[in-house]
Every structure is written in C-alpha cells, then in structure tokens.
GROMACS .gro file of C-alpha atoms in nm:
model
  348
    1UNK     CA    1   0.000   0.000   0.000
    2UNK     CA    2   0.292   0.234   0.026
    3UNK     CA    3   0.316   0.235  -0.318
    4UNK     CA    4   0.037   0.502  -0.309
    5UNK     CA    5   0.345   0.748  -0.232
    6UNK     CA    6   0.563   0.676  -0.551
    7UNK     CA    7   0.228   0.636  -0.764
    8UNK     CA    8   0.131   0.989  -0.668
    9UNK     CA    9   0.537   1.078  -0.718
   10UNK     CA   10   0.489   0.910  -1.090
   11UNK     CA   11   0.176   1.128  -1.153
   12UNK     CA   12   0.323   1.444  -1.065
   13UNK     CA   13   0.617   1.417  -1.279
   14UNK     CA   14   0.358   1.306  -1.585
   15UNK     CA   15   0.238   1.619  -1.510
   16UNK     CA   16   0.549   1.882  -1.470
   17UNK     CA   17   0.592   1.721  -1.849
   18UNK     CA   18   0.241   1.822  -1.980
   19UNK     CA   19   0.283   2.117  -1.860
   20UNK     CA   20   0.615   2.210  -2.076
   21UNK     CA   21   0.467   2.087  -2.339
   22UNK     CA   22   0.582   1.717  -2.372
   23UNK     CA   23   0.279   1.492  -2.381
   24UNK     CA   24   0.468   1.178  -2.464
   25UNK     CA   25   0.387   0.874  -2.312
   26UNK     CA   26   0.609   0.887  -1.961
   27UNK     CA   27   0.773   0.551  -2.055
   28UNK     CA   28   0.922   0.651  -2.372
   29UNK     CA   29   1.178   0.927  -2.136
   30UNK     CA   30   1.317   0.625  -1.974
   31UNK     CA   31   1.558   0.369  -2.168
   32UNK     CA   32   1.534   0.115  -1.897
   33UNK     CA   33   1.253   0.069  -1.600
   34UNK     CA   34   1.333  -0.129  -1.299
   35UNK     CA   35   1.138  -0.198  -0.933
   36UNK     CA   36   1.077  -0.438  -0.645
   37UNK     CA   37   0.748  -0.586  -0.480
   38UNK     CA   38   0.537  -0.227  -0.547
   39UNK     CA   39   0.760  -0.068  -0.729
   40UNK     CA   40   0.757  -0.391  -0.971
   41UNK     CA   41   0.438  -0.328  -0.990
   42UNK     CA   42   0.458   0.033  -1.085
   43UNK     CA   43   0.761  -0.062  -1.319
   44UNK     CA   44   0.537  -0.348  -1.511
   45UNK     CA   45   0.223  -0.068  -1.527
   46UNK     CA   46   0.422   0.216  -1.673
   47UNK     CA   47   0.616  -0.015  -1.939
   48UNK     CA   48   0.241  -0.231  -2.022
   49UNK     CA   49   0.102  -0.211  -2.382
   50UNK     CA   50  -0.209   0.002  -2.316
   51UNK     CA   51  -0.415  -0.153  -2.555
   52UNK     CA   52  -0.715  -0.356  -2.419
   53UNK     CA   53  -0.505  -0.339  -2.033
   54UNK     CA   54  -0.804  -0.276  -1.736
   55UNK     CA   55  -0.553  -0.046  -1.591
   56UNK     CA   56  -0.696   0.214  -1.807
   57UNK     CA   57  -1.023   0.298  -1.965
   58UNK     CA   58  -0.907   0.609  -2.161
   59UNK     CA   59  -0.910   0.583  -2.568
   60UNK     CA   60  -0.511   0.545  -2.616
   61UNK     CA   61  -0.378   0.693  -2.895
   62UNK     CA   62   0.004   0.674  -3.044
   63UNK     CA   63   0.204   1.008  -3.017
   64UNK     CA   64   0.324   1.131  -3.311
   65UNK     CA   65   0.667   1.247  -3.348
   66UNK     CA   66   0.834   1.374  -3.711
   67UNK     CA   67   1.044   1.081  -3.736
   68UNK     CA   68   0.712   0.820  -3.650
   69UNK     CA   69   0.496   0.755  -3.378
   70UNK     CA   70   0.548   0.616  -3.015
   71UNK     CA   71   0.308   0.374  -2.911
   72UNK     CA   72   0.054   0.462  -2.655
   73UNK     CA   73   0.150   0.353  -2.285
   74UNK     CA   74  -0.026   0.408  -1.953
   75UNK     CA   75  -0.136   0.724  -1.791
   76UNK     CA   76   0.034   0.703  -1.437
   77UNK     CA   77  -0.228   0.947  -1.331
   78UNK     CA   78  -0.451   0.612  -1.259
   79UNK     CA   79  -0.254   0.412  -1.049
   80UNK     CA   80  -0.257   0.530  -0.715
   81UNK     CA   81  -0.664   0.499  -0.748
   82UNK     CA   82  -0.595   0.130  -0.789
   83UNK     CA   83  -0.426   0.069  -0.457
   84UNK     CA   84  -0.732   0.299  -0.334
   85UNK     CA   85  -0.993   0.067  -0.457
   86UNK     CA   86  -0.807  -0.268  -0.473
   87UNK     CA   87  -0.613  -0.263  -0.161
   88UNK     CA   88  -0.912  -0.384   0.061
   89UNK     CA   89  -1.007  -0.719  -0.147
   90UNK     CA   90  -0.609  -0.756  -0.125
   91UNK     CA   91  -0.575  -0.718   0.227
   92UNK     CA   92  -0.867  -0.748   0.442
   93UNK     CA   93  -0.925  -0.684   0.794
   94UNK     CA   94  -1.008  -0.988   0.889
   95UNK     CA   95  -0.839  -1.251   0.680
   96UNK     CA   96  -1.011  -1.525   0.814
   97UNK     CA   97  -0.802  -1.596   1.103
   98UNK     CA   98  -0.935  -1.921   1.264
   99UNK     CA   99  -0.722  -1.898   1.602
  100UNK     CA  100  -0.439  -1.718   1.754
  101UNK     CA  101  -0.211  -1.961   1.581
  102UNK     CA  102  -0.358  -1.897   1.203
  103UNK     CA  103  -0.072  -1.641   1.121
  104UNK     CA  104   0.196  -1.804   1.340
  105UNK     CA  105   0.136  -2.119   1.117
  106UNK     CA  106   0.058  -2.018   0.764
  107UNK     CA  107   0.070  -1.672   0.542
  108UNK     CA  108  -0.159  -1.394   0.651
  109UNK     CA  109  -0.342  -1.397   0.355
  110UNK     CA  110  -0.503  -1.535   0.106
  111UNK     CA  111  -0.284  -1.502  -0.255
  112UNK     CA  112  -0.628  -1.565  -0.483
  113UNK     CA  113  -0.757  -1.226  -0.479
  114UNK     CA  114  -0.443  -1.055  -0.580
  115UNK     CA  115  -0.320  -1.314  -0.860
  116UNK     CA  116  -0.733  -1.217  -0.998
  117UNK     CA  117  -0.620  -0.843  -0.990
  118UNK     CA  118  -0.265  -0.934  -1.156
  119UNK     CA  119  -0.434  -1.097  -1.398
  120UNK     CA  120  -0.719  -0.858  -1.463
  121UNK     CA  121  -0.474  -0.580  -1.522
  122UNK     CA  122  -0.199  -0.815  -1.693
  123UNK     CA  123  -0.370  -1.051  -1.846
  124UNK     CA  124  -0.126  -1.276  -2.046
  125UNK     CA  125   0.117  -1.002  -2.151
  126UNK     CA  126   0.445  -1.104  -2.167
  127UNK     CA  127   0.741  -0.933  -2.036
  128UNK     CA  128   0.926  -0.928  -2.328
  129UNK     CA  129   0.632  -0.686  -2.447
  130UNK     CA  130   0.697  -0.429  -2.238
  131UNK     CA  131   0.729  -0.076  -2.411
  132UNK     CA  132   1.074  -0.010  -2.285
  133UNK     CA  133   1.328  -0.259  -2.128
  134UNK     CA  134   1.208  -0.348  -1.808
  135UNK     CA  135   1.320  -0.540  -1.502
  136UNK     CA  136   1.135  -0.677  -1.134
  137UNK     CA  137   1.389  -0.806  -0.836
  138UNK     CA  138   1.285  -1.089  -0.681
  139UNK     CA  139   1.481  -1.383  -0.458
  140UNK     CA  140   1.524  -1.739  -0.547
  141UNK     CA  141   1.494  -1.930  -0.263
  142UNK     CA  142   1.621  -2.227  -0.425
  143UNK     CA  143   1.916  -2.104  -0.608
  144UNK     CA  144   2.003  -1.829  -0.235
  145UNK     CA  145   2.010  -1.563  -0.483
  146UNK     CA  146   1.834  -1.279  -0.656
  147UNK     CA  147   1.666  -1.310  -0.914
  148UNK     CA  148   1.618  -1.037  -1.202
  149UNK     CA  149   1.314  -1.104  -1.433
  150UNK     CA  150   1.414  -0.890  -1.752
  151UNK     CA  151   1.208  -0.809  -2.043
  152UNK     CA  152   1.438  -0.830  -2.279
  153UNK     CA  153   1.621  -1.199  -2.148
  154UNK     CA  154   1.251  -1.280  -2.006
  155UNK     CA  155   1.256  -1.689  -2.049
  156UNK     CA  156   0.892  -1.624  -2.125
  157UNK     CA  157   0.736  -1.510  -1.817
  158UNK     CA  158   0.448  -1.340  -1.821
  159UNK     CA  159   0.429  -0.975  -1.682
  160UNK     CA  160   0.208  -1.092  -1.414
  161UNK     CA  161   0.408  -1.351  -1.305
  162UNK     CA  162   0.712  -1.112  -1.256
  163UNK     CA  163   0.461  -0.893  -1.046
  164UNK     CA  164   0.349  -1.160  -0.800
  165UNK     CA  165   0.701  -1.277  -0.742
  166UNK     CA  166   0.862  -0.937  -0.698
  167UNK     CA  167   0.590  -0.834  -0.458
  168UNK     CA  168   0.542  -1.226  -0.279
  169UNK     CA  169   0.616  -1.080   0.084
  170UNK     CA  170   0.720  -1.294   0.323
  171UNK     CA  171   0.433  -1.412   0.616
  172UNK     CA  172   0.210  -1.202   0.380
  173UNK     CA  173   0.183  -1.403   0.096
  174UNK     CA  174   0.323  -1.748  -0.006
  175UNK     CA  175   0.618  -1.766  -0.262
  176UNK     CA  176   0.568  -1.777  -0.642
  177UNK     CA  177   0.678  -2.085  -0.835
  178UNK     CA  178   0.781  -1.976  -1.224
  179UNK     CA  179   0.858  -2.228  -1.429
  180UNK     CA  180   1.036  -2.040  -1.721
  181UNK     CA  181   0.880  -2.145  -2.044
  182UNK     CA  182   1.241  -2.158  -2.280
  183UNK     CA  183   1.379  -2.404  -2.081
  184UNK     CA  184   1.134  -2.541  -1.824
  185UNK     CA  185   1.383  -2.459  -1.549
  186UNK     CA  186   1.128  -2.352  -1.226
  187UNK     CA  187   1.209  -2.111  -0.918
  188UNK     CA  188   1.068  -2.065  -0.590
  189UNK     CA  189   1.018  -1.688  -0.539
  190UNK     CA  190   0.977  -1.432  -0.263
  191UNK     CA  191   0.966  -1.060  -0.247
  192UNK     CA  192   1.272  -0.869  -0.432
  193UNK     CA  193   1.293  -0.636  -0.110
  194UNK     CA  194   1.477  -0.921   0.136
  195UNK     CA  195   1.807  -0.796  -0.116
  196UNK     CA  196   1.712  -0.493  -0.303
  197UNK     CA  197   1.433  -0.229  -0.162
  198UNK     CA  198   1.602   0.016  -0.378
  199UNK     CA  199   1.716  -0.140  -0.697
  200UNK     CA  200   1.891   0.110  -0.816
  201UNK     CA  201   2.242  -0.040  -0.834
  202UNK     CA  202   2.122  -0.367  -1.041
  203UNK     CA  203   1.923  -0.124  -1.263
  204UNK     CA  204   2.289   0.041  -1.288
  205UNK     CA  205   2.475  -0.281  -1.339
  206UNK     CA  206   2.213  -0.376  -1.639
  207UNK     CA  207   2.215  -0.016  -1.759
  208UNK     CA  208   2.587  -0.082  -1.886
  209UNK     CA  209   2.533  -0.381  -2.056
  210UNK     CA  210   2.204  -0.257  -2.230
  211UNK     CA  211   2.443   0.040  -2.322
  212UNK     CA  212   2.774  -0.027  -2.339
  213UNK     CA  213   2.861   0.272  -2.513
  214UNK     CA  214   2.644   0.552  -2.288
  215UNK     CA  215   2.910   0.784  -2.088
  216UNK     CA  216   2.642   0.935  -1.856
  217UNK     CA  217   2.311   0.800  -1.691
  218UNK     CA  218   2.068   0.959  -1.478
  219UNK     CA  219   1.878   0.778  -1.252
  220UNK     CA  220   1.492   0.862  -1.096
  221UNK     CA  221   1.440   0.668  -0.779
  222UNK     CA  222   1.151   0.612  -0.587
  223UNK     CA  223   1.071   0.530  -0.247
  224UNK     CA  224   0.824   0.469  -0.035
  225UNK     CA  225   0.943   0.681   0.234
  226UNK     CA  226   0.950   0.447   0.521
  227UNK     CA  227   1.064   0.632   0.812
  228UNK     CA  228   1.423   0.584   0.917
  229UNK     CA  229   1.436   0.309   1.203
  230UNK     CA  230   1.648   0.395   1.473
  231UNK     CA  231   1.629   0.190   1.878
  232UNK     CA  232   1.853   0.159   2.161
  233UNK     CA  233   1.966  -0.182   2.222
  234UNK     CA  234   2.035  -0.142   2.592
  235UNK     CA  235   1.669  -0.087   2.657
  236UNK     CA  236   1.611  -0.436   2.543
  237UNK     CA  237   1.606  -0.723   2.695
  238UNK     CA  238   1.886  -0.906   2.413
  239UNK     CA  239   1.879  -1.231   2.270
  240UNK     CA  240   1.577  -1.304   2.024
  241UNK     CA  241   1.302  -1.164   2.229
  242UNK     CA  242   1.501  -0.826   2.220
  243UNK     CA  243   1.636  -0.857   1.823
  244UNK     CA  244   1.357  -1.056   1.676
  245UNK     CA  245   1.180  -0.745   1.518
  246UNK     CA  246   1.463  -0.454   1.498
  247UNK     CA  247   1.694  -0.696   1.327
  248UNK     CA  248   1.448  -0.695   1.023
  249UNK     CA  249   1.380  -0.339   1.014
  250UNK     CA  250   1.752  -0.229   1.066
  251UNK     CA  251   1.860  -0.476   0.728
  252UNK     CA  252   1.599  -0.334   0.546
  253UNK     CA  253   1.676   0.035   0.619
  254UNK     CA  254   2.091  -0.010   0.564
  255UNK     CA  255   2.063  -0.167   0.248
  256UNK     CA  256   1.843   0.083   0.125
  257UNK     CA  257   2.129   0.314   0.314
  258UNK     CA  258   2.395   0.169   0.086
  259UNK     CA  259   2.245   0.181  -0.181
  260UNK     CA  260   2.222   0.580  -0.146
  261UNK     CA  261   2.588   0.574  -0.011
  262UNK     CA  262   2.713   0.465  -0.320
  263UNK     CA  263   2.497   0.607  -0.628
  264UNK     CA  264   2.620   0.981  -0.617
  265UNK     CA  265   2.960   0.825  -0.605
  266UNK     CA  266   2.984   0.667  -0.917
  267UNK     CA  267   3.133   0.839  -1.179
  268UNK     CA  268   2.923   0.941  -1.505
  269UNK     CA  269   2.626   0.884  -1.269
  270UNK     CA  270   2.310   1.128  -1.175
  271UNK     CA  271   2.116   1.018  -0.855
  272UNK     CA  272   1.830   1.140  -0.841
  273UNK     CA  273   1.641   1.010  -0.484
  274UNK     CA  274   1.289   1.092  -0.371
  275UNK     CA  275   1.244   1.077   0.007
  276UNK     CA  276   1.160   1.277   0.280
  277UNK     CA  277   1.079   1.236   0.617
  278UNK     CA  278   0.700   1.268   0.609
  279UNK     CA  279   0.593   0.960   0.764
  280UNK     CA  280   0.521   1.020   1.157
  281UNK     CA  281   0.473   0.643   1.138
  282UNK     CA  282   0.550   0.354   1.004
  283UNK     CA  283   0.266   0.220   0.775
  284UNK     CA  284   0.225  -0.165   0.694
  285UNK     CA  285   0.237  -0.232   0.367
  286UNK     CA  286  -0.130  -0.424   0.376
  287UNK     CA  287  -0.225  -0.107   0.584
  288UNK     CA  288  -0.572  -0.010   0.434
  289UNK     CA  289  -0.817   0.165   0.659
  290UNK     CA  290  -0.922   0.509   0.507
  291UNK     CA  291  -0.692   0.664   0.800
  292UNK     CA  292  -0.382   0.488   0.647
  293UNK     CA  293  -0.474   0.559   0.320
  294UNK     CA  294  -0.511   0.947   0.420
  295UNK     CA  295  -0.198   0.902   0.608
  296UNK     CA  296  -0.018   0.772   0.276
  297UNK     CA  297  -0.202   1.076   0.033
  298UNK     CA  298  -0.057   1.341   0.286
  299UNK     CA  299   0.278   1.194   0.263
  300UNK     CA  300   0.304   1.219  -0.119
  301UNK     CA  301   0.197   1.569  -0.148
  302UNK     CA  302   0.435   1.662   0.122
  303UNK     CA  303   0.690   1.430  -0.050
  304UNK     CA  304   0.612   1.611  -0.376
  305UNK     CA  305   0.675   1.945  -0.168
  306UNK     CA  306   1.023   1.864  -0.038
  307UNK     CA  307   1.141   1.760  -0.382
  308UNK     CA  308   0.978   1.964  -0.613
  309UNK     CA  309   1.291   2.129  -0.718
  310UNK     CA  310   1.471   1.739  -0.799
  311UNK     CA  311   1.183   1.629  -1.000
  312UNK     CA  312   1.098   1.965  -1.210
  313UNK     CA  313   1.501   1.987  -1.282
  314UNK     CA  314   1.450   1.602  -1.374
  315UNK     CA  315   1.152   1.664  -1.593
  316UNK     CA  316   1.308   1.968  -1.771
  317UNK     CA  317   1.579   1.743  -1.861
  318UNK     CA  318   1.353   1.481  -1.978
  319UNK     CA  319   1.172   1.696  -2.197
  320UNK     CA  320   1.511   1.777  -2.362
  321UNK     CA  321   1.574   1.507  -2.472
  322UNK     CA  322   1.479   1.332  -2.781
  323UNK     CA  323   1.311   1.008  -2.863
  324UNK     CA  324   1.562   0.782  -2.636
  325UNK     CA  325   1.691   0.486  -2.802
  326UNK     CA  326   1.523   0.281  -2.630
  327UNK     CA  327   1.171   0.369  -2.763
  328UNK     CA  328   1.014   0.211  -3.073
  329UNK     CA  329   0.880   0.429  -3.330
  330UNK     CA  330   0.675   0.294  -3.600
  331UNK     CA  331   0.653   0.478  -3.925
  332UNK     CA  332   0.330   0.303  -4.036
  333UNK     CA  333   0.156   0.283  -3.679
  334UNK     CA  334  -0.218   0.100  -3.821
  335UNK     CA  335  -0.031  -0.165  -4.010
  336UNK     CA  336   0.194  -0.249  -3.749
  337UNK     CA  337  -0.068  -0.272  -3.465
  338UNK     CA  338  -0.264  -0.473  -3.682
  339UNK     CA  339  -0.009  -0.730  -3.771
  340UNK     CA  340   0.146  -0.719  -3.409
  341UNK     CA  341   0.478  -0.697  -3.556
  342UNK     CA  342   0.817  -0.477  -3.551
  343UNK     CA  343   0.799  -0.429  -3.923
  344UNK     CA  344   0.842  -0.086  -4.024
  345UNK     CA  345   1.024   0.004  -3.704
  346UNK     CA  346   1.318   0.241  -3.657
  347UNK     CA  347   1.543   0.176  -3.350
  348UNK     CA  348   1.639   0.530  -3.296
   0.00000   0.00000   0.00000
C-alpha cells in the first residue's frame, strides 16, 4: 500500500511534463525501468502495452513524433486509485483468522484475490512486451540468490508472473513458483525487497550492458518513504526476544542506506532520490483503513513538496531530450498494430 506514495510521485512528474509541453507517453523518457514488490508493480504498469489493459479505460492513442509515432503507454495518473480501490479485497481486515495460531502457522493472507487483480490488469502479456526494457527483483529461494526477471532476457514469463514474485512478501503471501517457459527450469520466489528495496544499483549494473557505449546515466528513484528506524539496544532485553523485530527493520533500512551511499559516487552517474521524512509512522504495507490511506495521500503531497525542485530539474531534462533509443517508433503505426509486428520500425 505504500506504493500510493511513488504512484502519486509518478503522476506528478507526468504532469510537470504536460505542462512544458511534452505529452509523450512517460515511458518513452526512460531507456530502462526497474522496481521491487510495489515498485515492480509500478515498473510493469508504466512499461504495459495500453491496448485492451483494465488499468486504463481512456481511448489510447500513439504520439506522433516527425520521425514516426510512439506507441501509446499508460497514464500514471490512474494508479494510485488502484491501490485505493483494490487494496481492501487484497488485504482485508479480517483474513479469516481461525485462532491465535492462524498467522503463526501459515501466510496472513489469502494469494487468490491478488493473482485475480494481476491478472485482470496483466492478463497474459508477456514481459518481453513491455514498451521499454524493463526489469522486477525478486529472490530465489532455491538457487540463495536474486533473481532479475528482464524483459528483454525474459525466459517467457508473463508480466504478471514477474509482479506476484517481486511483490510475494514474506508471512504475507506465499512464494511464487515460475517455471520459465524456454527451458522449463522452475524457481521458488519471494519478495525482491529481502536484497534490493532500492534497486537502483542492479538497474545500474544492467544499464551498462544494455548500453555499453552511454558515458552518462541519470537515474529517478523512488521510495516509499518508510521512516528511518532507529532503537537503543540497551533498553532491550537481548537475545531473540530483544532482536527478533529490529533486526528486520535495521537490514531493510541499511541496504536501502547503501544503496544511497554509493549512487552519487559513481562516476558518469546522476542520482536522483525521492524521500523525505513525512511519515510520523510507520505504515504496513497491507495497511488499508481510510486513515492509512489518508496518512499515505498526505505523505506524497508533502513528498512532492520537499522535492519539487529534484523532479521539475528532472523533468526539464527529460523533456530535452529526444526520442531515447530505447523507444520504438513505428513509421506506419495502423499496419503495425494490426499485424502485431516490428515491421516498419526504426530503433532510434
């Protein structure tokens, strides 16, 4: 549910850009999209085909450029109403909890209703369909290592699939078993965020090989501004009573920690982080009374208002730019859409 905040982030910076006059698609500024758990989510909705996805009702037309067109994508604009109205069937109150020993023995909730929603707003889509190249983080628990579902080395999963691994949350939801379709090899996944909360550095390491021969990249990244977790040992009582639950919540924040450490200090590299300290709390990520939700819509507009100035001097840059060479532009858009094929295409 804390993907609200980056949702509302995504829709504000689709906006800065209508409002210099770029009304491109906001996929087509990025050559490569990467996330983990909800930002996986966000990642696979931003770099869907729009056509015939429920993610979006509007009439989706391709933008034309004068060298061709750039197919239509998702509005951003929509998403965070998703988590509004989806978040409930997803995670609900009372998850049918038979005894005090239901969530001590088995996963909190139910996985049915949110592969229904994957699949409603996925379909069958493949992941090597994805508008721009695209990547999820997840963690093989058979292989003890992460695993990177890419769009353009996908082994034929399907763009739903990469979403319910990324996002399979330990005690929350059971893992995801992919059996990759090229080779029949399967994998036992769990949530991308025991390794990588911030993927930033494998988007970085994939970045180079995608393009070997780029001297400067700027990276957008996204949190969900979680609250920094500090404690004092000493007023503890030690052992696992004491460490049970800070041990968890201090690996989570210092990765995410390192990860910022060491962006800004590679060279040819611009960082740009969105975070503030606008949580009073700590929200659960199943969190979804209307008080949460209200908590989590207050601390994306105050996000928004501690880093307007990063974002609009991101956008102005983006808007520079021309078509990235990542994007597909078809010179004869009807033909191709009918046939479903790259024919026609210029890789720019």
């Amino acid at each position: 549910m804390r993907g609200i905040i980056p949702s509302y982030i995504l829709g504000a910076l689709s906006d800065i850009l209508v409002r210099l006059g770029d009304r491109r698609p906001l996929y087509s500024h990025f050559d490569l999209i990467a996330g983990t758990s909800t930002g996986a989510l966000l990642s696979l909705g931003l770099s869907m085909p729009g056509e015939g996805s429920s993610f979006s009702t509007e009439k989706l037309a391709p933008y034309e450029t004068r060298k061709g067109y750039i197919l239509p994508g998702l509005d951003p604009r929509g998403f965070v109403e998703i988590y509004r109205s989806h978040g409930p069937e997803i995670f609900p109150r009372n998850p049918g909890m038979k005894s005090i020993l239901y969530p001590i023995l088995t996963d909190k909730y139910d996985v049915r209703p949110y592969e229904r929603l994957l699949r409603s707003c996925f379909s069958d889509t493949r992941l090597s369909e994805a508008r721009v190249p695209t990547l999820a983080v997840a963690y093989s628990t058979g292989d003890g290592a992460i695993y990177t579902m890419k769009s353009w080395d996908s082994h034929g999963i399907l763009m739903r699939e990469a979403a319910r691994a990324s996002s399979a949350a330990p005690m929350y939801f059971p893992p995801a078993e992919i059996t990759e379709r090229d080779g029949n090899a399967k994998h036992i996944l769990i949530d991308g965020g025991v390794v990588a909360n911030n993927p930033a550095l494998i988007a970085y390491k994939e970045a180079r090989k995608l393009y070997p021969d780029a001297s400067e990249f700027r990276i957008l990244s996204l949190s969900t501004c979680a609250p920094r977790y500090v404690f004092n040992p000493s007023e503890g009582p030690g052992g696992i009573t004491g460490w049970a639950n800070p041990i968890i919540k201090v690996y989570s924040g210092a990765q995410m920690d390192l990860v910022d450490e060491i962006m800004p200090g590679i060279k040819g590299v611009e960082y740009a982080r969105i975070w503030a300290p606008v949580l009073e709390k700590r929200i659960k990520l199943d969190a979804t009374t209307d008080e949460s939700v209200q908590a989590l819509l207050e601390a994306a507009e105050r996000t928004y208002d501690a880093t307007e100035r990063t974002l609009r001097s991101f956008a102005y840059d983006l808007a520079e730019e021309k078509v990235h060479d990542s994007v597909r532009l078809y010179q004869n858009v009807p033909a191709a859409m009918e046939a479903g094929s790259e024919e026609g295409t210029d890789h720019l």
